[in-house]
GROMACS .gro file of C-alpha atoms in nm:
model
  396
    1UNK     CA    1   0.000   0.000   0.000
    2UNK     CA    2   0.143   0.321  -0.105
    3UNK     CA    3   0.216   0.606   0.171
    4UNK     CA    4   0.008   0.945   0.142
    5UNK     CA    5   0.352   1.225   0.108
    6UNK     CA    6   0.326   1.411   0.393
    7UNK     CA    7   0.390   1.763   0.361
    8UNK     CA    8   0.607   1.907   0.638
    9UNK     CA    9   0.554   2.291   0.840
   10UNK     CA   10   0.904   2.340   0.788
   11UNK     CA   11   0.941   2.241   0.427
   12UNK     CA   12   0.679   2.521   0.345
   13UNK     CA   13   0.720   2.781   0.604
   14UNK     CA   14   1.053   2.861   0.450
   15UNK     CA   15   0.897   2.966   0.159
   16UNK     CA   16   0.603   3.161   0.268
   17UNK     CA   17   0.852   3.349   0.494
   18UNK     CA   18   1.027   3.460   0.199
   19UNK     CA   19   0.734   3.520   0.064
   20UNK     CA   20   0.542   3.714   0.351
   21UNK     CA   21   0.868   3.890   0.504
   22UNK     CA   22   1.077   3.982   0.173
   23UNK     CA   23   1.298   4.239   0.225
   24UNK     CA   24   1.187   4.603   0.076
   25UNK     CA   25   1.353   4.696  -0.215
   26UNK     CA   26   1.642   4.970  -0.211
   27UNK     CA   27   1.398   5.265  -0.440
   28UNK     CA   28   1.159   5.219  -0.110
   29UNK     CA   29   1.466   5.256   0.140
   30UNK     CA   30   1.575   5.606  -0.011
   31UNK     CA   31   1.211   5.704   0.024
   32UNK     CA   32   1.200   5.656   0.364
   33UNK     CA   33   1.262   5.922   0.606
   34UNK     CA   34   1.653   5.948   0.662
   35UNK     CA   35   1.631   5.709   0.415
   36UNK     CA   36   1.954   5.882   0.202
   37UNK     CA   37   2.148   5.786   0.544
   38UNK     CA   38   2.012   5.434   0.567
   39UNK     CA   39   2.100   5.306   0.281
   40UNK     CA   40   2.377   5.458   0.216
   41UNK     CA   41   2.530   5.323   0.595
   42UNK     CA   42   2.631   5.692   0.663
   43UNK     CA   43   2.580   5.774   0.977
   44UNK     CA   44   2.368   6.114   1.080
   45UNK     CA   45   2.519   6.373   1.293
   46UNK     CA   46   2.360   6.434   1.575
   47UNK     CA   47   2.444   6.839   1.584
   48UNK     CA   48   2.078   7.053   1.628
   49UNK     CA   49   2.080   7.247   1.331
   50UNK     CA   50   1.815   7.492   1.535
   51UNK     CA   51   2.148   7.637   1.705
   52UNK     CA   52   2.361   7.874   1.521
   53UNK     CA   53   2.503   7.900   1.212
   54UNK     CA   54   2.852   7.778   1.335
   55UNK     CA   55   2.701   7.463   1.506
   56UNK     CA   56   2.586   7.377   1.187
   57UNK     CA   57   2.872   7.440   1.014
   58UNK     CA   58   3.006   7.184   1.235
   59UNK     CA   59   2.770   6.925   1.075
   60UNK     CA   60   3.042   6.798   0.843
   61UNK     CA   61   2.963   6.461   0.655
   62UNK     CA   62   3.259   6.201   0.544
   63UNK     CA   63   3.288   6.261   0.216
   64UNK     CA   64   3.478   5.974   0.140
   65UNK     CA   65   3.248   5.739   0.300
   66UNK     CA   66   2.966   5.882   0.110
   67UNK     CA   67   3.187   5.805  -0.200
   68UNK     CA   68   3.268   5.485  -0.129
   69UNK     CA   69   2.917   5.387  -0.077
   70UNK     CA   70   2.758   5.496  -0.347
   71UNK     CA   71   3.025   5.340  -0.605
   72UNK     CA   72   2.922   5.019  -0.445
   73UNK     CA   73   2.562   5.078  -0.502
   74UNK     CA   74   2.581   5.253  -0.830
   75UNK     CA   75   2.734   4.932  -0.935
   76UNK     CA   76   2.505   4.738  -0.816
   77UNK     CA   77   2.193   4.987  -0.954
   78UNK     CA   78   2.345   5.089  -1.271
   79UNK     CA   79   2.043   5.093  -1.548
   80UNK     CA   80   2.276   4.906  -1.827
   81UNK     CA   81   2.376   4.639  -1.577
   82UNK     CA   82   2.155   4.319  -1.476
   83UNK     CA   83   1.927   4.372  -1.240
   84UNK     CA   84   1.943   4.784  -1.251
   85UNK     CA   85   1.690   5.007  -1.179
   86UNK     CA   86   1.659   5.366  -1.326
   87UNK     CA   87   1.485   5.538  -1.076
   88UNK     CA   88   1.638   5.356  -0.805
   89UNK     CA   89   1.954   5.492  -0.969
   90UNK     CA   90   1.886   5.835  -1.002
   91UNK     CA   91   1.741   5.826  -0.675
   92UNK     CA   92   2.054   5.750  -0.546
   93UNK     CA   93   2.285   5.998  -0.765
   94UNK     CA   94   2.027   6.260  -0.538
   95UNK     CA   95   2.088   6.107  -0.254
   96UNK     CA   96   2.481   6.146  -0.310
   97UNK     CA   97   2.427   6.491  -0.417
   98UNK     CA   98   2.208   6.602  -0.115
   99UNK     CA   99   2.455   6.479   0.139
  100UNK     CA  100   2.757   6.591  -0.005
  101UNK     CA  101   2.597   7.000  -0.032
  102UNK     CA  102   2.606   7.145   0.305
  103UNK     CA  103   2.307   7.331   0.236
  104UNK     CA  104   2.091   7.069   0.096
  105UNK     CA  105   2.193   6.875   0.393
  106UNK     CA  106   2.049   7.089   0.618
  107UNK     CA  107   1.729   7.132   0.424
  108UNK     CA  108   1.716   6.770   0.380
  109UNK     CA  109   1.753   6.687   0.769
  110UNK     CA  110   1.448   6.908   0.880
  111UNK     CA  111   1.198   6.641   0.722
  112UNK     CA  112   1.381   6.358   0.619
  113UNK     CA  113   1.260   6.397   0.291
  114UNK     CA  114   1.401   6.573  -0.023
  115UNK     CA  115   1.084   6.757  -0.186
  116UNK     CA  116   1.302   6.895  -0.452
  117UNK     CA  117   1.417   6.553  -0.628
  118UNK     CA  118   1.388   6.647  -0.951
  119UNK     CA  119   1.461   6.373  -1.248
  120UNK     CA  120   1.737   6.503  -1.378
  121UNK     CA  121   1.831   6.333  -1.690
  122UNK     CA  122   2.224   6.493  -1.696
  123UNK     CA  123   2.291   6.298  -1.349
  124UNK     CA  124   2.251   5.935  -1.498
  125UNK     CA  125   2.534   6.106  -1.797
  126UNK     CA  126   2.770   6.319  -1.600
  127UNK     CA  127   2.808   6.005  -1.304
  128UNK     CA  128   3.168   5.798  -1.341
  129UNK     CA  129   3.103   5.459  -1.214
  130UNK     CA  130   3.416   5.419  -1.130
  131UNK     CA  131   3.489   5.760  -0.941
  132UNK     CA  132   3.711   5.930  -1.160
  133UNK     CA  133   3.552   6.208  -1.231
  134UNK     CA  134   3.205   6.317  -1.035
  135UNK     CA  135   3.296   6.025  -0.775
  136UNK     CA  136   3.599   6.191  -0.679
  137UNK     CA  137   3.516   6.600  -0.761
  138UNK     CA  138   3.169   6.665  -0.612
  139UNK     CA  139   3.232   7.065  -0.682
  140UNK     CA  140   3.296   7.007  -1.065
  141UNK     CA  141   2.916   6.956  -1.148
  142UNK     CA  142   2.702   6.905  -0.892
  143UNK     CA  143   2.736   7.159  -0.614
  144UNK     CA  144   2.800   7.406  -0.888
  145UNK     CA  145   2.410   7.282  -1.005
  146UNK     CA  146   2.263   7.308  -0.610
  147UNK     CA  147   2.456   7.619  -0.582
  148UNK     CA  148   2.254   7.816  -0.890
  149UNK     CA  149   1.932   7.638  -0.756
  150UNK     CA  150   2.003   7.753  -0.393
  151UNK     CA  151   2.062   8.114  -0.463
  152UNK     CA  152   1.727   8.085  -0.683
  153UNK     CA  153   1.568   7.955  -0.383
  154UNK     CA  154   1.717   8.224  -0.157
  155UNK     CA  155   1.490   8.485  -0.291
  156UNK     CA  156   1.195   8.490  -0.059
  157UNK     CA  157   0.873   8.682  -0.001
  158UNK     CA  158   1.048   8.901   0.229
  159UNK     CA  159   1.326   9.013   0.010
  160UNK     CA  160   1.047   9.108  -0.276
  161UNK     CA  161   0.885   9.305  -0.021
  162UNK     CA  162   1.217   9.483   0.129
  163UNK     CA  163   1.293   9.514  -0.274
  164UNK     CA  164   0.986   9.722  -0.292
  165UNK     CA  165   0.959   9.926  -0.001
  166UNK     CA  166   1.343  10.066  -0.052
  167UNK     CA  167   1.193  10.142  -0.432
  168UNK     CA  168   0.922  10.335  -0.262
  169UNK     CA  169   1.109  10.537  -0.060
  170UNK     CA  170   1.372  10.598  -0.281
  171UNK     CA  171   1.103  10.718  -0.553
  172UNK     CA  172   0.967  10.902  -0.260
  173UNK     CA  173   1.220  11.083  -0.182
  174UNK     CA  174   1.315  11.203  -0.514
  175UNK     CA  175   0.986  11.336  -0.554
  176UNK     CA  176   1.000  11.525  -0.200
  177UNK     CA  177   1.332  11.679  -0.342
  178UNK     CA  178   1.170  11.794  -0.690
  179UNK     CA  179   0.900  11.925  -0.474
  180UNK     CA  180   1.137  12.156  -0.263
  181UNK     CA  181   1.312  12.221  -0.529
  182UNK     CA  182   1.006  12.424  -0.716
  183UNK     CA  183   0.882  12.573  -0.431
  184UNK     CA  184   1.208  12.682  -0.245
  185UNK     CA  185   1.366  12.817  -0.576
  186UNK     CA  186   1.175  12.847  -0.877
  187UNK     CA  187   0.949  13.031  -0.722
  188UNK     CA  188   1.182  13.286  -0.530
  189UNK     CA  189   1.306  13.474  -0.778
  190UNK     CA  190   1.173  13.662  -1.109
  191UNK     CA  191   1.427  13.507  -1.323
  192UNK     CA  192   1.366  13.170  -1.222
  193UNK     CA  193   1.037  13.200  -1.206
  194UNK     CA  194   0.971  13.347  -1.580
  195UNK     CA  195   1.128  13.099  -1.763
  196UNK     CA  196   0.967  12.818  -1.569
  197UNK     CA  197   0.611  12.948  -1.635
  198UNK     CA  198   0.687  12.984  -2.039
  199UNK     CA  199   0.819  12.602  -2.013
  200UNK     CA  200   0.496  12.487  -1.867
  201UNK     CA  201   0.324  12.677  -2.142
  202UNK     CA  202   0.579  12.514  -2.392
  203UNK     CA  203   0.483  12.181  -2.294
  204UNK     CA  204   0.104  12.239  -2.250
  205UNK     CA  205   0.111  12.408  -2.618
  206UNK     CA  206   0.323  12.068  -2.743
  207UNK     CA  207   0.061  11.795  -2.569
  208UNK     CA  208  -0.237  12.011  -2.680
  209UNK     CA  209  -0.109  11.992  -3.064
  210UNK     CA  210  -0.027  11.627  -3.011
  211UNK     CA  211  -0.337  11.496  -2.891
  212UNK     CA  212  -0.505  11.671  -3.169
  213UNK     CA  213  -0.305  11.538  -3.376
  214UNK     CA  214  -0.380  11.149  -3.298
  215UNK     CA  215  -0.679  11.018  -3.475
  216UNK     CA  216  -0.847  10.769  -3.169
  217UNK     CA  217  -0.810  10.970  -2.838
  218UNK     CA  218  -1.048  10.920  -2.507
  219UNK     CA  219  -1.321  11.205  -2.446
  220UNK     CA  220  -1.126  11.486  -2.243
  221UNK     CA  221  -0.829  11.322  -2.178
  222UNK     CA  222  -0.636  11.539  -2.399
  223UNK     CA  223  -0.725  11.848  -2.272
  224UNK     CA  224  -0.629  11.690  -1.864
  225UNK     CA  225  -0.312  11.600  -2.039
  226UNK     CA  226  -0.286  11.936  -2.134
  227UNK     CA  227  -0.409  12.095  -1.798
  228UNK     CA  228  -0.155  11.940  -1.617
  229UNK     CA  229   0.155  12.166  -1.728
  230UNK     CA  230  -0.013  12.454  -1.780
  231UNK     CA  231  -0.181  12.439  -1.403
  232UNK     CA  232   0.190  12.330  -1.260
  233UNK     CA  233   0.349  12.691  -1.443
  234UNK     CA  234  -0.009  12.857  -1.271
  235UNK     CA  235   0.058  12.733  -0.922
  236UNK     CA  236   0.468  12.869  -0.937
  237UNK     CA  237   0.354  13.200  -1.076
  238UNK     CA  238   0.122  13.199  -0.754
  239UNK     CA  239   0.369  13.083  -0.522
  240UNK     CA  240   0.622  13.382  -0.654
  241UNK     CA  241   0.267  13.591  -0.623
  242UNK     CA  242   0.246  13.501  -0.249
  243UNK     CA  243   0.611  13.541  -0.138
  244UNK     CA  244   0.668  13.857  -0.308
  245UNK     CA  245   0.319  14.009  -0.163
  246UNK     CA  246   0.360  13.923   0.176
  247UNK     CA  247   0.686  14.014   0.155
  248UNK     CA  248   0.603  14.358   0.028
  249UNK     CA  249   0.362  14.403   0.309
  250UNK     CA  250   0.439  14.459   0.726
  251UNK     CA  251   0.392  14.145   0.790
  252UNK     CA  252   0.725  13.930   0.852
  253UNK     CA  253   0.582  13.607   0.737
  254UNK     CA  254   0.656  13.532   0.364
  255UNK     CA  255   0.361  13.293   0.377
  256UNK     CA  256   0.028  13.379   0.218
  257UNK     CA  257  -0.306  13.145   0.145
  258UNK     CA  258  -0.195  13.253  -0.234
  259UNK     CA  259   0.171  13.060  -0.174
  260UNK     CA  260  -0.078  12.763   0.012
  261UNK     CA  261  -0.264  12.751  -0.302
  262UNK     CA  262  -0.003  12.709  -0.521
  263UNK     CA  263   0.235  12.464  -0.321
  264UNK     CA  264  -0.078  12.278  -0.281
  265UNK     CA  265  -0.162  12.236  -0.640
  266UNK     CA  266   0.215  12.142  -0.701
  267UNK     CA  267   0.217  11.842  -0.447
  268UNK     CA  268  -0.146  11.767  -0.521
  269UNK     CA  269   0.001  11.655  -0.880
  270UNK     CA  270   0.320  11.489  -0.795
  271UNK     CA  271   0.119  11.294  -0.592
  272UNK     CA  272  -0.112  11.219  -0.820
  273UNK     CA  273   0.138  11.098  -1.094
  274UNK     CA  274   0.297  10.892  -0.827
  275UNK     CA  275   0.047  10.667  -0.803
  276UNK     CA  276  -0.004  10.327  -1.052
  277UNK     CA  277  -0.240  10.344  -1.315
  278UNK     CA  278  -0.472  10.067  -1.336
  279UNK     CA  279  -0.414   9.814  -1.621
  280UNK     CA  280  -0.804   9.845  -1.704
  281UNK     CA  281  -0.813  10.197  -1.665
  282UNK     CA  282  -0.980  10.398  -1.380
  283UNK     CA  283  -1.367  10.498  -1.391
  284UNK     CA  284  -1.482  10.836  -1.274
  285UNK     CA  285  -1.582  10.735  -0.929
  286UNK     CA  286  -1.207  10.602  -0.882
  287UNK     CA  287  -1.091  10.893  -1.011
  288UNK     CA  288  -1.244  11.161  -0.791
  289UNK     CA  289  -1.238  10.944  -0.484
  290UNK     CA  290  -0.846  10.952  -0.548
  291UNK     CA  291  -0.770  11.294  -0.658
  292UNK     CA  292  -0.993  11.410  -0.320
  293UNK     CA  293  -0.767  11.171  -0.081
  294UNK     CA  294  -0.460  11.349  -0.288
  295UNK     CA  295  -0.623  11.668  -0.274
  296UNK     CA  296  -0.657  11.626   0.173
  297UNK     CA  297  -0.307  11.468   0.177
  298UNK     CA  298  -0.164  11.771  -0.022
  299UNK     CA  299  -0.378  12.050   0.162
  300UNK     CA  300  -0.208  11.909   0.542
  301UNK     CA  301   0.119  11.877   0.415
  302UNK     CA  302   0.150  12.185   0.274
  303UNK     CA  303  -0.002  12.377   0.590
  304UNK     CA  304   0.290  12.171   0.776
  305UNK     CA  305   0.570  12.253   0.531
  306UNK     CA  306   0.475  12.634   0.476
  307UNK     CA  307   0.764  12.656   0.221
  308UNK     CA  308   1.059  12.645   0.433
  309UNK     CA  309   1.272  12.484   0.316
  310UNK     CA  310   1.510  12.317   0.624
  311UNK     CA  311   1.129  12.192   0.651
  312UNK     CA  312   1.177  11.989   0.344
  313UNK     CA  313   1.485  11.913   0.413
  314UNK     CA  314   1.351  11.744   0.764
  315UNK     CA  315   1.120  11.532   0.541
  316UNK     CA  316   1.401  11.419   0.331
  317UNK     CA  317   1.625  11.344   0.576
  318UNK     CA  318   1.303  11.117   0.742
  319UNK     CA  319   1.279  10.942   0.465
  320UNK     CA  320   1.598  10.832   0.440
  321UNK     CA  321   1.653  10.721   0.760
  322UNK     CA  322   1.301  10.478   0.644
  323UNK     CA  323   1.512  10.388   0.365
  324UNK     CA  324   1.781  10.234   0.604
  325UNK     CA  325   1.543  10.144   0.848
  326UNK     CA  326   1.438   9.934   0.594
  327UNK     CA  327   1.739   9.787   0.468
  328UNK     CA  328   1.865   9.717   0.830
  329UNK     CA  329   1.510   9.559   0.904
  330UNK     CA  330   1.390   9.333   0.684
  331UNK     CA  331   1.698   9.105   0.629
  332UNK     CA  332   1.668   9.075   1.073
  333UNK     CA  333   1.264   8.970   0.995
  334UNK     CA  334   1.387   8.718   0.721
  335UNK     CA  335   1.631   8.545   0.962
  336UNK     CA  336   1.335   8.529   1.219
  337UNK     CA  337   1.066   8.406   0.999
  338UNK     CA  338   1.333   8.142   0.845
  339UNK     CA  339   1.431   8.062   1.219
  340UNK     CA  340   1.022   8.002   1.308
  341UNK     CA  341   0.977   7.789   0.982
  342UNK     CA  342   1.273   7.605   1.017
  343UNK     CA  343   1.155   7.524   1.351
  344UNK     CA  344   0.780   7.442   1.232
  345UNK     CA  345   0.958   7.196   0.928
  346UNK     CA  346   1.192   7.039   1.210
  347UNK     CA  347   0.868   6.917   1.433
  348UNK     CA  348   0.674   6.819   1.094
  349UNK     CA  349   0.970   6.597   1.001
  350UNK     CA  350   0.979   6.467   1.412
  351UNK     CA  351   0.593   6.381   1.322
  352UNK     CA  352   0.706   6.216   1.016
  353UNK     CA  353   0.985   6.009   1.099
  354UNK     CA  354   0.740   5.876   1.391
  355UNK     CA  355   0.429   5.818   1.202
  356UNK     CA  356   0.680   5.593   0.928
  357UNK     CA  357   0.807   5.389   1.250
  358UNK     CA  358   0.435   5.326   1.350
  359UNK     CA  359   0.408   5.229   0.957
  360UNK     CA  360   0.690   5.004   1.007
  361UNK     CA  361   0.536   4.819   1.274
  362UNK     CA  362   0.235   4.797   1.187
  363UNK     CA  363   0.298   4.645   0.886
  364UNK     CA  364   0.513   4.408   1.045
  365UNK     CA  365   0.240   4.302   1.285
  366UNK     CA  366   0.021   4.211   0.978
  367UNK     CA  367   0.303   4.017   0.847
  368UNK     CA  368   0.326   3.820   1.164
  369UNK     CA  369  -0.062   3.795   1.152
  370UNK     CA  370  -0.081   3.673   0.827
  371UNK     CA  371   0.235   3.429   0.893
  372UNK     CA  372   0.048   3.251   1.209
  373UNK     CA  373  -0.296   3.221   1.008
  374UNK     CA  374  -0.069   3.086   0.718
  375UNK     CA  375   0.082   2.831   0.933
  376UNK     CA  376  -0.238   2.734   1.123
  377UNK     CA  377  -0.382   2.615   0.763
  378UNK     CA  378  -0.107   2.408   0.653
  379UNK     CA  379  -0.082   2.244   0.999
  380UNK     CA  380  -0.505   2.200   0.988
  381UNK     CA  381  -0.423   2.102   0.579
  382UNK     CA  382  -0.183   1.811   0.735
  383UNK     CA  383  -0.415   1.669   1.005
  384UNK     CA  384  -0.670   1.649   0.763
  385UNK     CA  385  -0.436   1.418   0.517
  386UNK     CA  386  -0.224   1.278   0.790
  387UNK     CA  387  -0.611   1.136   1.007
  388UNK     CA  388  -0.728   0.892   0.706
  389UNK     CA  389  -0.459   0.728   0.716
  390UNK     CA  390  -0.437   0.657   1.115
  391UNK     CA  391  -0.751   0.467   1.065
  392UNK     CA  392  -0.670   0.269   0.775
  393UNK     CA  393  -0.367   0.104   0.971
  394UNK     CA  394  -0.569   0.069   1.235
  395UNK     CA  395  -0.838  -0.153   1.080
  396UNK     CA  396  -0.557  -0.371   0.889
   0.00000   0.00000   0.00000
């Protein structure tokens, strides 16, 4: 009588654990947080790169080690050679790159993760194998690459913003100066005063024949065009009007409502052409709403500057010391706000790295799961074959 085969736990068990329990491949490794340290068997420093900027610079990885590991796995990864993977591959010419740069380092140890792998199709070219070239020179092609992308990546929303304050102060200023500059001279004096009035009438005369001269042209905005010179040469002939009145007269002030009306009307304009014009154009409501707020603005300042001109100079000199206010400011709020977010990134990555080790386990517990219920079939599959049989030789 022939014996039933009996199929031993052991014989299979070996092969469902290899099945069950295989090992992850080396693409998910490098995804892992840290992973660029993991698989690579470099191990990461343990400096706080929260302190200062020379405690960081004390963060120095073994280059050679770095080296040494990644020829072994390039080898071992390469696309053209058997069992090579091309992503795995690039993924690991990145990983090489990111802990050799100093700066990418850093970045890369707040999360654990590089968000700025980018397939780069020049890596998988410009990589020796066998370290003669970008194994052994990092700085030939790489860091010079992460360099131009880190100063790219240097320009945040803070330096736009300090970019554009300075420009409005500077343009500020200049107009403050051009300001004093009409009212504290042109206007003084007959001879300076003359020949600026017949400009302004120049240059009204000029924009009235042009804009009759162009064949589509908005309802009245030639003659504004035109209003705007000749009531700037208006407002210095009343401002020469003013000083020389009350000047004449017993009173010591040289100040007059006349010389108000005219500074007035010579700030409410550079004001006025100070600000943007809107890309659709402005409607009439928009218009006067503006050209009143200018109109106020101009009125106060005017009452507060009265012409003198250390006055102006005052206001100049405030403004400037903005303008360095400024450009000793914002670079101090950029270093804070990178400080906060560096710190925000560095307890995101914490939350990271933990919630992959609860992965981790958790998948291993369903492995283990799955490996018990596994085994309890293929020990229930054997009693079932192995009990027939007990009887059989029984009865005989």
């Amino acid at each position: 009588m022939s014996a039933t085969p009996i199929v031993t736990p052991q014989s299979s068990s070996g092969s469902l654990m290899g099945a069950v329990s295989a090992p992850s491949s080396a693409l998910h490794q490098l995804l892992q947080p840290d992973g660029y340290y993991t698989y690579l068997g470099i191990p990461k420093q343990s400096v706080n790169i929260l302190k200062s900027a020379s405690a960081a610079e004390k963060n120095v990885m073994d280059e050679d080690l770095v080296k040494k590991n990644y020829r072994k796995l390039s080898l071992k990864h390469h696309p053209d050679r058997r069992g090579g993977d091309a992503d795995t591959f690039r993924v690991l010419n990145r990983a090489k790159r990111v802990l050799l740069h100093t700066k990418l380092r850093q970045e890369y140890d707040l999360l654990g993760l590089d968000l700025d792998d980018d397939d780069d199709d020049d890596d998988q070219t410009n990589v020796d194998n066998n370290g003669d070239n970008n194994g052994d020179n990092p700085s030939s092609s790489s860091p010079n690459k992460d360099a131009s992308s880190g100063s790219s990546s240097a320009e945040s929303v803070m330096s736009h913003m300090a970019s554009a304050t300075l420009a409005a102060i500077l343009q500020t200023i200049v107009r403050t100066g051009m300001v004093a500059v009409v009212v504290t001279i042109l206007c003084r004096w007959k001879w300076t005063m003359i020949p600026s009035c017949l400009f302004m009438l120049f240059v009204t005369a000029k924009v009235a024949l042009s804009s009759r001269q162009t064949a589509n042209r908005a309802a009245g905005a030639s003659y504004m065009d035109a209003l705007q010179p000749f009531l700037m040469g208006m407002a210095v002939w009343l401002m020469y009007y003013g000083r020389s009145s009350s000047s004449s007269s017993s009173s010591s002030s040289t100040w007059s409502v006349t010389f108000w009306a005219g500074e007035g009307l010579v700030t409410f304009y550079v004001m006025k052409s100070s600000l943007p014009v809107p890309p659709n154009g402005a409607t009439a409501k928009n218009v006067v709403l503006v050209s009143g707020a200018c109109g106020v603005v101009a009125g106060v300042a005017t009452l507060l500057l009265r012409g003198r001109f250390w006055r102006y100079t005052c206001l100049i000199c405030g403004q400037a010391a903005l303008a360095l206010l400024c450009v000793l400011v914002f670079p101090v709020l950029e270093m804070i706000l990178e400080e906060i977010m560096r710190e925000k990134l560095h307890k995101i990555g914490d939350k990271i790295r933990a919630h992959s080790k609860r992965m981790e386990q958790l998948q291993q517990l369903q492995q283990q799961q799955l490996h018990h219920q596994q085994q309890n079939s293929i020990h229930n599959t054997v009693k079932t074959e192995t009990s027939p049989t007990s009887g059989n030789t029984k009865k005989q």
